[in-house]
PDB file of C-alpha atoms in Angstrom:
ATOM      1  CA  GLN H  44      10.768   9.222  11.401  1.00 86.00           C
ATOM      2  CA  VAL H  45       8.076   6.906   9.930  1.00 93.00           C
ATOM      3  CA  ARG H  46       6.478   8.354   6.726  1.00 96.00           C
ATOM      4  CA  LEU H  47       3.623   7.298   4.717  1.00 97.00           C
ATOM      5  CA  VAL H  48       3.088   9.357   1.650  1.00 97.00           C
ATOM      6  CA  GLU H  49      -0.151   8.953  -0.501  1.00 97.00           C
ATOM      7  CA  SER H  50      -0.476  10.135  -4.090  1.00 97.00           C
ATOM      8  CA  GLY H  51      -2.839   9.404  -6.904  1.00 98.00           C
ATOM      9  CA  GLY H  52      -5.997  11.140  -5.647  1.00 98.00           C
ATOM     10  CA  GLY H  53      -8.282  13.111  -7.982  1.00 98.00           C
ATOM     11  CA  SER H  54     -11.722  13.637  -9.461  1.00 98.00           C
ATOM     12  CA  VAL H  55     -13.211  11.001 -11.689  1.00 98.00           C
ATOM     13  CA  GLN H  56     -16.680  10.108 -13.076  1.00 98.00           C
ATOM     14  CA  ALA H  57     -18.699   7.402 -11.515  1.00 98.00           C
ATOM     15  CA  GLY H  58     -17.823   4.181 -13.118  1.00 98.00           C
ATOM     16  CA  GLY H  59     -14.245   5.253 -13.625  1.00 98.00           C
ATOM     17  CA  SER H  60     -11.018   4.015 -12.195  1.00 98.00           C
ATOM     18  CA  LEU H  61      -8.240   5.406 -10.135  1.00 98.00           C
ATOM     19  CA  THR H  62      -5.083   4.059  -8.518  1.00 98.00           C
ATOM     20  CA  LEU H  63      -3.691   5.285  -5.282  1.00 98.00           C
ATOM     21  CA  SER H  64      -0.094   4.814  -4.242  1.00 98.00           C
ATOM     22  CA  CYS H  65       1.383   4.783  -0.638  1.00 97.00           C
ATOM     23  CA  ALA H  66       5.199   4.853  -0.034  1.00 96.00           C
ATOM     24  CA  ALA H  67       6.527   3.893   3.270  1.00 95.00           C
ATOM     25  CA  SER H  68       9.834   4.968   4.686  1.00 95.00           C
ATOM     26  CA  GLY H  69      11.870   5.552   7.915  1.00 95.00           C
ATOM     27  CA  TYR H  70      10.572   2.419   9.612  1.00 93.00           C
ATOM     28  CA  SER H  71      12.493   0.026  11.788  1.00 92.00           C
ATOM     29  CA  ALA H  72      13.060  -3.737  11.060  1.00 90.00           C
ATOM     30  CA  ALA H  73      10.789  -4.394  14.049  1.00 91.00           C
ATOM     31  CA  ALA H  74       8.119  -2.069  12.794  1.00 90.00           C
ATOM     32  CA  ALA H  75       8.178  -3.877   9.310  1.00 89.00           C
ATOM     33  CA  ARG H  76       7.553  -7.175  11.122  1.00 90.00           C
ATOM     34  CA  ALA H  77       4.780  -5.914  13.515  1.00 94.00           C
ATOM     35  CA  TYR H  78       2.901  -3.585  11.088  1.00 94.00           C
ATOM     36  CA  CYS H  79       0.898  -3.928   8.047  1.00 95.00           C
ATOM     37  CA  LEU H  80      -0.202  -1.451   5.397  1.00 96.00           C
ATOM     38  CA  GLY H  81      -3.694  -0.605   4.487  1.00 97.00           C
ATOM     39  CA  TRP H  82      -6.012   1.851   3.195  1.00 98.00           C
ATOM     40  CA  PHE H  83      -8.649   3.686   5.228  1.00 97.00           C
ATOM     41  CA  ARG H  84     -11.074   6.480   4.175  1.00 97.00           C
ATOM     42  CA  GLN H  85     -13.137   9.089   5.865  1.00 96.00           C
ATOM     43  CA  ALA H  86     -15.823  11.354   4.420  1.00 96.00           C
ATOM     44  CA  PRO H  87     -17.380  14.480   6.245  1.00 92.00           C
ATOM     45  CA  GLY H  88     -20.070  13.230   8.760  1.00 93.00           C
ATOM     46  CA  LYS H  89     -19.165   9.602   8.402  1.00 93.00           C
ATOM     47  CA  ASP H  90     -17.018   7.226  10.544  1.00 92.00           C
ATOM     48  CA  ARG H  91     -13.661   6.256   9.495  1.00 92.00           C
ATOM     49  CA  GLU H  92     -13.716   3.020   7.330  1.00 95.00           C
ATOM     50  CA  GLY H  93     -11.238   0.523   6.826  1.00 96.00           C
ATOM     51  CA  VAL H  94     -10.940  -0.171   3.018  1.00 98.00           C
ATOM     52  CA  ALA H  95      -8.427  -2.672   2.482  1.00 98.00           C
ATOM     53  CA  ALA H  96      -5.223  -3.986   4.292  1.00 97.00           C
ATOM     54  CA  VAL H  97      -2.722  -6.625   3.555  1.00 95.00           C
ATOM     55  CA  ASP H  98      -1.650  -8.974   6.365  1.00 93.00           C
ATOM     56  CA  ARG H  99       1.734 -10.481   6.891  1.00 90.00           C
ATOM     57  CA  ASP H 100       0.922 -13.402   4.559  1.00 91.00           C
ATOM     58  CA  GLY H 101       0.138 -11.105   1.774  1.00 91.00           C
ATOM     59  CA  MET H 102      -3.585 -11.773   2.147  1.00 93.00           C
ATOM     60  CA  THR H 103      -5.802  -8.811   1.734  1.00 96.00           C
ATOM     61  CA  LYS H 104      -8.866  -7.978   3.749  1.00 96.00           C
ATOM     62  CA  TYR H 105     -11.554  -5.739   2.167  1.00 97.00           C
ATOM     63  CA  ALA H 106     -14.457  -3.927   3.211  1.00 97.00           C
ATOM     64  CA  ASP H 107     -17.714  -5.291   2.020  1.00 97.00           C
ATOM     65  CA  SER H 108     -18.452  -2.060   0.235  1.00 96.00           C
ATOM     66  CA  VAL H 109     -15.571  -2.328  -2.005  1.00 98.00           C
ATOM     67  CA  LYS H 110     -15.149  -6.080  -2.454  1.00 98.00           C
ATOM     68  CA  GLY H 111     -14.953  -6.926  -6.238  1.00 98.00           C
ATOM     69  CA  ARG H 112     -14.131  -3.383  -7.165  1.00 98.00           C
ATOM     70  CA  PHE H 113     -10.912  -2.378  -5.402  1.00 98.00           C
ATOM     71  CA  THR H 114      -7.684  -4.255  -5.168  1.00 98.00           C
ATOM     72  CA  ALA H 115      -4.720  -3.656  -2.992  1.00 97.00           C
ATOM     73  CA  VAL H 116      -1.395  -4.510  -4.411  1.00 95.00           C
ATOM     74  CA  GLN H 117       1.764  -4.573  -2.410  1.00 94.00           C
ATOM     75  CA  ASP H 118       5.311  -4.152  -3.737  1.00 92.00           C
ATOM     76  CA  ARG H 119       7.485  -5.295  -0.935  1.00 84.00           C
ATOM     77  CA  ALA H 120      10.624  -4.231  -2.621  1.00 86.00           C
ATOM     78  CA  LYS H 121       9.600  -0.670  -2.858  1.00 88.00           C
ATOM     79  CA  ALA H 122       7.554  -0.580   0.410  1.00 89.00           C
ATOM     80  CA  THR H 123       4.712   0.575  -1.583  1.00 95.00           C
ATOM     81  CA  LEU H 124       1.119  -0.340  -1.361  1.00 97.00           C
ATOM     82  CA  TYR H 125      -1.351   0.515  -4.173  1.00 97.00           C
ATOM     83  CA  LEU H 126      -5.064   0.559  -4.136  1.00 98.00           C
ATOM     84  CA  GLN H 127      -6.559   0.043  -7.656  1.00 98.00           C
ATOM     85  CA  MET H 128     -10.079   1.310  -7.569  1.00 98.00           C
ATOM     86  CA  ASN H 129     -12.526   0.335 -10.281  1.00 98.00           C
ATOM     87  CA  SER H 130     -16.227   0.977 -10.856  1.00 98.00           C
ATOM     88  CA  LEU H 131     -16.058   4.034  -8.608  1.00 98.00           C
ATOM     89  CA  LYS H 132     -19.218   5.244  -7.123  1.00 98.00           C
ATOM     90  CA  ALA H 133     -20.228   8.563  -5.659  1.00 97.00           C
ATOM     91  CA  GLU H 134     -20.219   7.046  -2.153  1.00 97.00           C
ATOM     92  CA  ASP H 135     -16.541   6.190  -2.474  1.00 98.00           C
ATOM     93  CA  THR H 136     -15.819   9.999  -2.339  1.00 98.00           C
ATOM     94  CA  ALA H 137     -13.579  10.595   0.799  1.00 98.00           C
ATOM     95  CA  MET H 138     -10.158  11.444   1.953  1.00 98.00           C
ATOM     96  CA  TYR H 139      -8.185   8.226   1.637  1.00 98.00           C
ATOM     97  CA  PHE H 140      -5.383   7.503   4.048  1.00 98.00           C
ATOM     98  CA  CYS H 141      -2.536   5.043   3.944  1.00 97.00           C
ATOM     99  CA  VAL H 142      -2.211   3.550   7.386  1.00 96.00           C
ATOM    100  CA  GLY H 143       0.354   1.357   9.105  1.00 96.00           C
ATOM    101  CA  VAL H 144      -1.590  -0.853  11.643  1.00 95.00           C
ATOM    102  CA  ARG H 145      -0.321  -3.598  13.935  1.00 95.00           C
ATOM    103  CA  CYS H 146      -0.781  -6.703  11.831  1.00 95.00           C
ATOM    104  CA  ALA H 147      -2.301  -8.725  14.751  1.00 95.00           C
ATOM    105  CA  LEU H 148      -5.268  -6.307  14.830  1.00 94.00           C
ATOM    106  CA  LEU H 149      -6.271  -7.436  11.340  1.00 92.00           C
ATOM    107  CA  ASP H 150      -7.260 -10.736  12.726  1.00 90.00           C
ATOM    108  CA  TYR H 151     -10.203  -8.895  14.288  1.00 93.00           C
ATOM    109  CA  GLY H 152     -11.309  -7.031  11.262  1.00 92.00           C
ATOM    110  CA  LEU H 153     -10.601  -3.816   9.437  1.00 93.00           C
ATOM    111  CA  GLY H 154     -12.682  -1.876  12.012  1.00 90.00           C
ATOM    112  CA  THR H 155     -10.707  -2.806  14.836  1.00 91.00           C
ATOM    113  CA  ALA H 156      -7.401  -2.092  12.834  1.00 91.00           C
ATOM    114  CA  ALA H 157      -8.678   1.369  11.887  1.00 87.00           C
ATOM    115  CA  ALA H 158      -9.156   2.021  15.628  1.00 89.00           C
ATOM    116  CA  ASP H 159      -5.423   1.184  16.480  1.00 90.00           C
ATOM    117  CA  THR H 160      -4.053   3.834  18.621  1.00 92.00           C
ATOM    118  CA  PHE H 161      -0.565   2.807  17.612  1.00 93.00           C
ATOM    119  CA  ALA H 162      -1.186   3.242  14.014  1.00 95.00           C
ATOM    120  CA  TYR H 163       0.853   5.497  11.707  1.00 96.00           C
ATOM    121  CA  TRP H 164      -1.060   7.656   9.377  1.00 96.00           C
ATOM    122  CA  GLY H 165      -0.276   9.458   6.103  1.00 97.00           C
ATOM    123  CA  GLN H 166      -1.557  12.893   5.215  1.00 97.00           C
ATOM    124  CA  GLY H 167      -4.367  11.574   2.966  1.00 98.00           C
ATOM    125  CA  THR H 168      -5.332  11.981  -0.614  1.00 98.00           C
ATOM    126  CA  GLN H 169      -8.671  13.131  -1.825  1.00 98.00           C
ATOM    127  CA  VAL H 170     -10.908  11.041  -4.091  1.00 98.00           C
ATOM    128  CA  SER H 171     -13.950  12.695  -5.511  1.00 98.00           C
ATOM    129  CA  VAL H 172     -16.366  10.674  -7.548  1.00 98.00           C
ATOM    130  CA  SER H 173     -19.144  12.478  -9.511  1.00 97.00           C
ATOM    131  CA  SER H 174     -22.198  10.782 -10.589  1.00 91.00           C
TER     132      SER H 174
END
């Protein structure tokens, strides 16, 4: 019943900007307390990479590769997580997934959270950056 629906992907020129949205629904109160939303991405031939995630205190953890360029914004009222991406690079090209991970795992880093076997995944939205 839990659903994570992404939108906002597309094709942009290097240096451009794009904003992704993730709408969560169908979750229980217990899940809302235990899980945190984040963005992960995967490109063909590459490992899954945690991009950004917001913990229970509203603090965001970012991958080193996107620090200073990407910003995750959480709208608690709408149960929506946005990812504002600026100064996009060709290497940002990937399928971006909205993921609900156990908040406790974020204490160990995005890599650990990305491997959460109890995570909920959206269908993904493609981001393509041309140089």
